[in-house]
PDB file of C-alpha atoms in Angstrom:
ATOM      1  CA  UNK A   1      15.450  14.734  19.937  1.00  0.00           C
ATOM      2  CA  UNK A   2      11.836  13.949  20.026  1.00  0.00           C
ATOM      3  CA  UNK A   3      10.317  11.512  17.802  1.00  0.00           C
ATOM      4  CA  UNK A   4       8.101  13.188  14.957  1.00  0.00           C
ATOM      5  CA  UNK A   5       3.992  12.494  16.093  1.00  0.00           C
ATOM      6  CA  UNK A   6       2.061  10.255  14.108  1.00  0.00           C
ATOM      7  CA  UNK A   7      -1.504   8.829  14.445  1.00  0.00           C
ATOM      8  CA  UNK A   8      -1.402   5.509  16.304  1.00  0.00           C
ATOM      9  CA  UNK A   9      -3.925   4.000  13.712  1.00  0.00           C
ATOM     10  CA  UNK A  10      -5.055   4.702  10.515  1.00  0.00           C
ATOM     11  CA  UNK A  11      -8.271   2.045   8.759  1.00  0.00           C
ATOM     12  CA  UNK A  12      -9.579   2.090   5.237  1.00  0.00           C
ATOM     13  CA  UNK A  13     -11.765  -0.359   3.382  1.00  0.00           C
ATOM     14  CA  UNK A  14     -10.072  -1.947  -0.143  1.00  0.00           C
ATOM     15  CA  UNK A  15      -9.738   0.180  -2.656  1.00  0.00           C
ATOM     16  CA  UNK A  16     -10.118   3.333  -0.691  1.00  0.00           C
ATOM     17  CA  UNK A  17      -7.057   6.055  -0.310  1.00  0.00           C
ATOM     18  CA  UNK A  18      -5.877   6.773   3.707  1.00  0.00           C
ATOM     19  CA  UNK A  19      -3.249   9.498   4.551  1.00  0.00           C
ATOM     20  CA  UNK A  20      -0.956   9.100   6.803  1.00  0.00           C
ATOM     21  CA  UNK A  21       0.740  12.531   8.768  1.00  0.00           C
ATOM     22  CA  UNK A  22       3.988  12.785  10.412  1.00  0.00           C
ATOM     23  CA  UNK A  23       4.180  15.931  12.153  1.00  0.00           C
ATOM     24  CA  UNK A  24       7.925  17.713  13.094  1.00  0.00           C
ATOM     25  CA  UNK A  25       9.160  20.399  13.721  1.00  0.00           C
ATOM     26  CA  UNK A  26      11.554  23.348  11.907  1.00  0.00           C
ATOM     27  CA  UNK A  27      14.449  21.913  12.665  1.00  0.00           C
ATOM     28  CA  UNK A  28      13.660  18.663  10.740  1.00  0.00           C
ATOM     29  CA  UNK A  29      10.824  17.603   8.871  1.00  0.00           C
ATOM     30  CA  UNK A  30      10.026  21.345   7.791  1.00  0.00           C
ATOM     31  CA  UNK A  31      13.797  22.346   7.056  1.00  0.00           C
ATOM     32  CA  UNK A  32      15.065  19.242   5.471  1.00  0.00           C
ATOM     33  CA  UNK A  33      13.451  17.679   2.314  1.00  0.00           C
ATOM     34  CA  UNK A  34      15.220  14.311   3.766  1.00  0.00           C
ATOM     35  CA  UNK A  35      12.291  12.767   5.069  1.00  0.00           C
ATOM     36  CA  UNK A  36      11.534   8.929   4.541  1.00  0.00           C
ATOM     37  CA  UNK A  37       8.639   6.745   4.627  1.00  0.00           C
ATOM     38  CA  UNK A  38       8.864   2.345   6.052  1.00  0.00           C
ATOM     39  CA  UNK A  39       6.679  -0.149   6.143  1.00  0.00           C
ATOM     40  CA  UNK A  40       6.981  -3.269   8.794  1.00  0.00           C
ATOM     41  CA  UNK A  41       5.024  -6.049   8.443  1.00  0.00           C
ATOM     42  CA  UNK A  42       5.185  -7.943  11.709  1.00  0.00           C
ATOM     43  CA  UNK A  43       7.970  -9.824  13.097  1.00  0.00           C
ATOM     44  CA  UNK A  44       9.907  -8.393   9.854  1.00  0.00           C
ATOM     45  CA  UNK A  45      12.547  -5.666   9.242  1.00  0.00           C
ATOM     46  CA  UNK A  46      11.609  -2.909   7.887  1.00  0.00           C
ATOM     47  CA  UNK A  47      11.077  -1.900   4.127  1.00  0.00           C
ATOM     48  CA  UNK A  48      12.145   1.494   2.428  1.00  0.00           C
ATOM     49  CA  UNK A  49       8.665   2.894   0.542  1.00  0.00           C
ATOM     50  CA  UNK A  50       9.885   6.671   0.439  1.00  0.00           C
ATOM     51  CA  UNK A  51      13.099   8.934   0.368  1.00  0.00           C
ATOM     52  CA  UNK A  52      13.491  12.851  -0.027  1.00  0.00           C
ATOM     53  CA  UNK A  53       9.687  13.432   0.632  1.00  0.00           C
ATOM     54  CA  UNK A  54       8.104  12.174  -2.360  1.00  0.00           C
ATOM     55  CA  UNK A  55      10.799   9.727  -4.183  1.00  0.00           C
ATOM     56  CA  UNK A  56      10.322   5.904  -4.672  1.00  0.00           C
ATOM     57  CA  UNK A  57      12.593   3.453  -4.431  1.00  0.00           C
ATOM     58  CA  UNK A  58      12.541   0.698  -7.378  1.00  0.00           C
ATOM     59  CA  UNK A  59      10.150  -1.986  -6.952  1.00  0.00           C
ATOM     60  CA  UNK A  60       7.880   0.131  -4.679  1.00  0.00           C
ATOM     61  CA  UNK A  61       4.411   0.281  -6.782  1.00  0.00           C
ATOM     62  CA  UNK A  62       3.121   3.796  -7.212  1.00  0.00           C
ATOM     63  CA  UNK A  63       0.054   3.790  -4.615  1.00  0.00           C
ATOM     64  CA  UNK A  64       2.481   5.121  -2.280  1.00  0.00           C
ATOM     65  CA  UNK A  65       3.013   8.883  -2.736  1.00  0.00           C
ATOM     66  CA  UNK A  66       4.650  10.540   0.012  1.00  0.00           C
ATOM     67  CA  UNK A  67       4.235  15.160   0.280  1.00  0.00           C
ATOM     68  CA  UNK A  68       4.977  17.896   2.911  1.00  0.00           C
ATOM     69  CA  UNK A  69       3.370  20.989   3.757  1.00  0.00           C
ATOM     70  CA  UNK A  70       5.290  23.500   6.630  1.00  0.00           C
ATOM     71  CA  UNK A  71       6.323  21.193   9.307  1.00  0.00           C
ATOM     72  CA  UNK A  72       4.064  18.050   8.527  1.00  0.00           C
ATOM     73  CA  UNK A  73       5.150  14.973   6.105  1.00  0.00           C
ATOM     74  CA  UNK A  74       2.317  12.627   4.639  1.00  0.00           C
ATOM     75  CA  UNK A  75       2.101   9.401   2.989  1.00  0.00           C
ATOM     76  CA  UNK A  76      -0.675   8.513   0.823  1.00  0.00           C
ATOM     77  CA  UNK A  77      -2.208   4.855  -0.063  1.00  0.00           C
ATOM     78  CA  UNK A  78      -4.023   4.611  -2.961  1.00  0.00           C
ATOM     79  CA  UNK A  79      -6.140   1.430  -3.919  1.00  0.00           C
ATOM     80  CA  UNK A  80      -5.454   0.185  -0.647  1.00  0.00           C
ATOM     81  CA  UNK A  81      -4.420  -3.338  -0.595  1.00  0.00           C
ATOM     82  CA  UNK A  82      -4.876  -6.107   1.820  1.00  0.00           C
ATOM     83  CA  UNK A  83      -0.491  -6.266   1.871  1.00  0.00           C
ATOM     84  CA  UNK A  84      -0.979  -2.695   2.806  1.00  0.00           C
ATOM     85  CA  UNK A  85      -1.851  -3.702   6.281  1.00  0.00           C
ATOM     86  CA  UNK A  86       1.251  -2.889   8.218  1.00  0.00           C
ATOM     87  CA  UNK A  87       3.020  -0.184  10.697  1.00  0.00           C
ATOM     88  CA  UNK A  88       4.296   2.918   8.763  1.00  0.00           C
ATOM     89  CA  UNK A  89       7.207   4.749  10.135  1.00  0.00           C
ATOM     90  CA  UNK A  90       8.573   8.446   8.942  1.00  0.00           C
ATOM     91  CA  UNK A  91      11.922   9.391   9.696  1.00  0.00           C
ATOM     92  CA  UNK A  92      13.635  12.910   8.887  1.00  0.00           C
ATOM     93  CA  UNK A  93      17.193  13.880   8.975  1.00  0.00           C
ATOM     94  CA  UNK A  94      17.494  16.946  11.657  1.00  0.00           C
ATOM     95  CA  UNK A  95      19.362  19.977  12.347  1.00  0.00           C
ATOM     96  CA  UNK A  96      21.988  18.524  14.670  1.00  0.00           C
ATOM     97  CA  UNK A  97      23.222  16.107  11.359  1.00  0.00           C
ATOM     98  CA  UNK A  98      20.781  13.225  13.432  1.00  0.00           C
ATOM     99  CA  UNK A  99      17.675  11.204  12.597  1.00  0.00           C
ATOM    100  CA  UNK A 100      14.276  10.910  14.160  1.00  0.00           C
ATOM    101  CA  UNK A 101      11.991   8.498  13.705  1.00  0.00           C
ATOM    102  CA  UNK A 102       8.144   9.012  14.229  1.00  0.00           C
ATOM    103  CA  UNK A 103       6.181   6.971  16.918  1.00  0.00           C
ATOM    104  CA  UNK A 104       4.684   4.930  14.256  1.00  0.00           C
ATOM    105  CA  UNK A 105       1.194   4.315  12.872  1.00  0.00           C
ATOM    106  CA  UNK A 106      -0.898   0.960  12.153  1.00  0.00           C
ATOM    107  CA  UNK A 107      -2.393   1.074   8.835  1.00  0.00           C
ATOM    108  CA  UNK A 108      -5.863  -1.679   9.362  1.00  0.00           C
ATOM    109  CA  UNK A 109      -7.662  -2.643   6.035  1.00  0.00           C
ATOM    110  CA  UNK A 110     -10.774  -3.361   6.923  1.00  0.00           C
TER     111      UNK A 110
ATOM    112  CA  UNK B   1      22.841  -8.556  -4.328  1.00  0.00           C
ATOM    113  CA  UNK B   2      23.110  -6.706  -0.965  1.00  0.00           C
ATOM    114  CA  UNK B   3      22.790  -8.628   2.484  1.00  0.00           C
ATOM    115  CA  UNK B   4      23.769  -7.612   5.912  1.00  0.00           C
ATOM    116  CA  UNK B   5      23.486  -9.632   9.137  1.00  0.00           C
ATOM    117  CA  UNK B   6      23.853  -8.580  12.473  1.00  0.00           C
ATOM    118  CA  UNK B   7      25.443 -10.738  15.268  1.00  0.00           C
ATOM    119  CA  UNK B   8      25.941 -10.638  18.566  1.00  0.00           C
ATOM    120  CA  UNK B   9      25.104 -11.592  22.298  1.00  0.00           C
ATOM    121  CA  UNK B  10      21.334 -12.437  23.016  1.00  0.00           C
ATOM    122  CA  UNK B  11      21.797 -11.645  26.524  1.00  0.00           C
ATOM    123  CA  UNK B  12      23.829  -9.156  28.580  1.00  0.00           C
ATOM    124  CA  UNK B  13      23.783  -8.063  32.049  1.00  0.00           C
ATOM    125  CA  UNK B  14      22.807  -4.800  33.665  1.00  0.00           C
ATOM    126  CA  UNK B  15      26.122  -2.500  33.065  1.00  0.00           C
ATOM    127  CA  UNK B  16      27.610  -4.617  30.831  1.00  0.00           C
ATOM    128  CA  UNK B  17      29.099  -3.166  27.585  1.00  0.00           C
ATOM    129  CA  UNK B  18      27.011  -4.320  24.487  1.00  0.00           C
ATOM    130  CA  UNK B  19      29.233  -5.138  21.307  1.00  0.00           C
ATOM    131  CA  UNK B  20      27.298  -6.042  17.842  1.00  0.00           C
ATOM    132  CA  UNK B  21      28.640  -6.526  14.458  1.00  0.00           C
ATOM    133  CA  UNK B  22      26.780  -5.943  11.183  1.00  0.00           C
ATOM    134  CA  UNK B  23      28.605  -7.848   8.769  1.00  0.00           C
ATOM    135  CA  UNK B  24      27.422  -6.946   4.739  1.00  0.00           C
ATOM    136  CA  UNK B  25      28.408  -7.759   1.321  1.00  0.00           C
ATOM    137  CA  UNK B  26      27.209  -6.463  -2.146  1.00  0.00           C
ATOM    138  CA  UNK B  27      28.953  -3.296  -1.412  1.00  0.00           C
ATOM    139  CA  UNK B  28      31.981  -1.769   0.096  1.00  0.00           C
ATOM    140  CA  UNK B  29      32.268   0.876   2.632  1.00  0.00           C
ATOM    141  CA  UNK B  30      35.356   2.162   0.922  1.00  0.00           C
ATOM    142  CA  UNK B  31      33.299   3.449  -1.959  1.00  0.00           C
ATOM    143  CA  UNK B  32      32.449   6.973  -1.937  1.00  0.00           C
ATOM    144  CA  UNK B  33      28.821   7.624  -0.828  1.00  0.00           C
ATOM    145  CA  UNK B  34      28.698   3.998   1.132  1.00  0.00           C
ATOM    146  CA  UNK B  35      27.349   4.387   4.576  1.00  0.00           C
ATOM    147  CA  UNK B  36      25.916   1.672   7.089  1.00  0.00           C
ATOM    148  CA  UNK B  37      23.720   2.344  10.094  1.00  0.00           C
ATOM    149  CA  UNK B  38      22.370   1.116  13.128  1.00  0.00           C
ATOM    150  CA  UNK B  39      18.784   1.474  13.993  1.00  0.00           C
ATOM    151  CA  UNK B  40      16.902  -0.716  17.309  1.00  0.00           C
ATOM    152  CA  UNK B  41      13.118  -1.121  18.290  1.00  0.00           C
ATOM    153  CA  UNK B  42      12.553  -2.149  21.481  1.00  0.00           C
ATOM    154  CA  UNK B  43       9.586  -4.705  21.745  1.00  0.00           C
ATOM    155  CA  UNK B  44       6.011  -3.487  20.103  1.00  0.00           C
ATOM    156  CA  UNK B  45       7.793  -0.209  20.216  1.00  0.00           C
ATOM    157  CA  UNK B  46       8.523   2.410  17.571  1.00  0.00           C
ATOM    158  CA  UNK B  47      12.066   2.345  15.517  1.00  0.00           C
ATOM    159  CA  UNK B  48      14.944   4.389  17.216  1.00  0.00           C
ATOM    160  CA  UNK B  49      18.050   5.701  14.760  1.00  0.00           C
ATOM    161  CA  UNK B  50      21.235   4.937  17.299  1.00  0.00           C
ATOM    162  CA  UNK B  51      24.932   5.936  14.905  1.00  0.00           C
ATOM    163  CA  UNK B  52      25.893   6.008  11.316  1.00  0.00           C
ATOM    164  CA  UNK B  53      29.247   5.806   9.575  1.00  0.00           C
ATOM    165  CA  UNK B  54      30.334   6.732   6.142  1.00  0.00           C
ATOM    166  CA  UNK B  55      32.638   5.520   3.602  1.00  0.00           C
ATOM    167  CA  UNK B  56      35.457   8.670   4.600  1.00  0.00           C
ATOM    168  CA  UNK B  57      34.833   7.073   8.244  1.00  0.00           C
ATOM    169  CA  UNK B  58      32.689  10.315   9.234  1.00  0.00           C
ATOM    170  CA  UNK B  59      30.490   9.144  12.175  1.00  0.00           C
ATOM    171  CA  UNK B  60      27.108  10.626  13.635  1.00  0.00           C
ATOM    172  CA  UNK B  61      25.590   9.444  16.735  1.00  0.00           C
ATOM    173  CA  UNK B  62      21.834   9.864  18.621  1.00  0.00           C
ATOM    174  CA  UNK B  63      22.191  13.029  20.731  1.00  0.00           C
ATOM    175  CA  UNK B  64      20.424  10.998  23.244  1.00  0.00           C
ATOM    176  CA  UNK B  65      22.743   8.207  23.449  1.00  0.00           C
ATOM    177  CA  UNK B  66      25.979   9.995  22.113  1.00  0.00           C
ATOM    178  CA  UNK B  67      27.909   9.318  25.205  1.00  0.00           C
ATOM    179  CA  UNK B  68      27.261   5.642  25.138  1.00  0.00           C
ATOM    180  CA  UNK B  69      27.885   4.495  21.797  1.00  0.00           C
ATOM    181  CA  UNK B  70      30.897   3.744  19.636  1.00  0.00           C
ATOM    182  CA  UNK B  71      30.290   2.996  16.042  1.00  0.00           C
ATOM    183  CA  UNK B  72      32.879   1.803  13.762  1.00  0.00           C
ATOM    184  CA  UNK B  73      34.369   0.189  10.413  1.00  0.00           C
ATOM    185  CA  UNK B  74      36.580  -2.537   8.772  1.00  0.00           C
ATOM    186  CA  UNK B  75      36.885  -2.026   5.462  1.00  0.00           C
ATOM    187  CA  UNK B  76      38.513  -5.013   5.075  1.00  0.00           C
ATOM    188  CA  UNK B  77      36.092  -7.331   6.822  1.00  0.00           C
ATOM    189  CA  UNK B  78      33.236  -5.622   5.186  1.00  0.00           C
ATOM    190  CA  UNK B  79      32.029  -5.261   8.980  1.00  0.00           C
ATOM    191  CA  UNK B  80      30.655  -1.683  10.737  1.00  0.00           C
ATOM    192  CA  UNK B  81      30.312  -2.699  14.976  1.00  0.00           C
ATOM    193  CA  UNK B  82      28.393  -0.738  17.163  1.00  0.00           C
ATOM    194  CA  UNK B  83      29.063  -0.746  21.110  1.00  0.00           C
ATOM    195  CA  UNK B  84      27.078   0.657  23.767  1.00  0.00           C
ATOM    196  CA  UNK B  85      28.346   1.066  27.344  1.00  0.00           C
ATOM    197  CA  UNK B  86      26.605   0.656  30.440  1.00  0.00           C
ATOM    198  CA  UNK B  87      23.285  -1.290  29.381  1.00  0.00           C
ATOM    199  CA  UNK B  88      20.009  -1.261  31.018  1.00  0.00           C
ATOM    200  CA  UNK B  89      16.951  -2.900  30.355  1.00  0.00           C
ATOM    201  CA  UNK B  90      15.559  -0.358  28.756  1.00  0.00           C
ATOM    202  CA  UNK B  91      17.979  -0.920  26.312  1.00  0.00           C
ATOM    203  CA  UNK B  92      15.815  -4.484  25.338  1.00  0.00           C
ATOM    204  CA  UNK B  93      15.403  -4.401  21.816  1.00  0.00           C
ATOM    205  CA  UNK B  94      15.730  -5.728  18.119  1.00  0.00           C
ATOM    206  CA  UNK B  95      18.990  -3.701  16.545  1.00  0.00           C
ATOM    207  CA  UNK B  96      19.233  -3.807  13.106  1.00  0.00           C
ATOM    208  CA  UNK B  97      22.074  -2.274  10.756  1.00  0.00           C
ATOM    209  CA  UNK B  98      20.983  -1.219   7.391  1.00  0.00           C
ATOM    210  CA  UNK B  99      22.919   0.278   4.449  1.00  0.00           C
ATOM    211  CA  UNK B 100      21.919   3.832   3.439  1.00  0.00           C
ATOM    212  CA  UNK B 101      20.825   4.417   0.499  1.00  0.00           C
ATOM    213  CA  UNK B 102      23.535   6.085  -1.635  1.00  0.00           C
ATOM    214  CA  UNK B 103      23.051   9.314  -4.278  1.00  0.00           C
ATOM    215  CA  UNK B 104      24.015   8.621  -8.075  1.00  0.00           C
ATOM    216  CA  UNK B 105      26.917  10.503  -8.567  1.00  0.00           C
ATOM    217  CA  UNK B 106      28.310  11.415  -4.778  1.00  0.00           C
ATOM    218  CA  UNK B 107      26.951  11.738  -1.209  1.00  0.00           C
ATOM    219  CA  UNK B 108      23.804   9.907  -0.170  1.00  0.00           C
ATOM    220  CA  UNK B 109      20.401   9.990   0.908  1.00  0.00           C
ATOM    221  CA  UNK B 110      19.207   9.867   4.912  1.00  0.00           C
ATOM    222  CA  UNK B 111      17.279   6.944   4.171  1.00  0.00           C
ATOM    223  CA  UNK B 112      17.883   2.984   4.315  1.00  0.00           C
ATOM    224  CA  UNK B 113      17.269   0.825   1.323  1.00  0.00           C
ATOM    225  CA  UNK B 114      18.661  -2.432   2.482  1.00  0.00           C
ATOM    226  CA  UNK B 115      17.974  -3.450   6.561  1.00  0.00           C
ATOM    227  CA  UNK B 116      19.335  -6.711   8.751  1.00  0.00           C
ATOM    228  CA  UNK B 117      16.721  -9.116   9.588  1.00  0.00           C
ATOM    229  CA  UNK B 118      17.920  -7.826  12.982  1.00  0.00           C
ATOM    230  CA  UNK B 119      19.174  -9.353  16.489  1.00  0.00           C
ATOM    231  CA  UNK B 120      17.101  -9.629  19.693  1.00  0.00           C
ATOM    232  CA  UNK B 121      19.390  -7.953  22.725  1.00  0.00           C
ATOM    233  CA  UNK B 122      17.803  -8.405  26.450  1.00  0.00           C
ATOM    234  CA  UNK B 123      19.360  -6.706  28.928  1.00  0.00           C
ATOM    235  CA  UNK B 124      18.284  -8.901  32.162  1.00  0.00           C
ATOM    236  CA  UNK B 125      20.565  -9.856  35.074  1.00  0.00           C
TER     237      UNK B 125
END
């Protein structure tokens, strides 16, 4: 089980939007619409911003908007925020009733 | 409110048998749709899903480490423990357990709304 690819870095200025893209395969992220969006600040646990492509969780403000298109899962930041600046994980369930995480991607405001 | 905390040995030898307990409370793993699982991140390194156990003690397990790991529950305790057999220092990293985040209703989401603050494991003789 390979982890899902995602850009090692992402940067936007305050204010602007970024996209982040989590790219799978058939037999996960494009056959399942289980796929979940985290953000780690450092030296913290995780944090649950996305579930089932494009749901929020309570308490998770509505600049995060998570999509997918074939294969490929995104997360969008709007009115990027200093607190933004984090890593961003995807995960999506898979075929074989596992999880895979992707590889990770830092989000810099600059 | 919903905590879990994971505990277990800092340190373990090359070969050794790892054993770590997430203990949680704000929920029961006897109620239908409950499920606890345990995720690790080795150091400055991405997050890797390990085993996950539901309330009707159904059990899933990385295909990549399926051999190695054990995952299981007491009820009672309100504790789910993971082992992993014959560590290697690859194996260094932070594990956390986290509760999954369960559908209104029945069944449940593969996603985790409530994490650990984690435990550092080194694998080092």
């Amino acid at each position: 089980q390979s982890a899902l690819t995602q850009p090692a870095s992402v940067s936007g200025s305050p204010g602007q939007s970024i996209t982040i893209s989590c790219t799978g395969a058939s037999s996960d992220v494009g056959g399942f619409n289980y796929g979940s969006w985290y953000q780690q600040h450092p030296g913290k646990a995780p944090t649950l911003m996305i579930f089932d492509v494009n749901n929020r969780p309570s308490g998770v403000p509505d600049r995060f908007s998570g999509s997918k298109s074939g294969n490929t899962a995104f997360l969008t930041i709007s009115g990027l925020q200093a607190e933004d600046e984090a890593d961003y994980y995807c995960s999506s369930y898979s075929s074989t009733s596992t999880l895979v995480f992707g590889a990770g991607t830092k989000v810099t405001v600059l | 409110q919903v905590t879990l905390r994971e505990s277990g040995p800092a340190l373990v030898k090359p070969t050794q048998t790892l054993t770590l307990t997430c203990t949680f409370s704000g929920f029961s793993l006897s109620t239908s749709g409950m499920c606890v699982s345990w995720i690790r991140q080795p150091p400055g390194k991405a997050l890797e899903w390990l085993a996950f156990i539901d309330w009707d003690d159904d059990k899933y397990y990385s295909t990549s480490l399926k051999t190695r790991l054990t995952i299981s529950k007491d009820t009672s305790r309100n504790q789910v423990v993971l082992t992993m057999t014959k560590m290697d220092p690859v194996d260094t990293a932070t594990y956390y357990c986290a509760r999954v985040l369960r559908r209104r209703g029945s069944g449940y989401y593969w996603a985790f709304d409530i994490w650990g603050q984690g435990t550092m494991v080194t694998v080092s003789s």
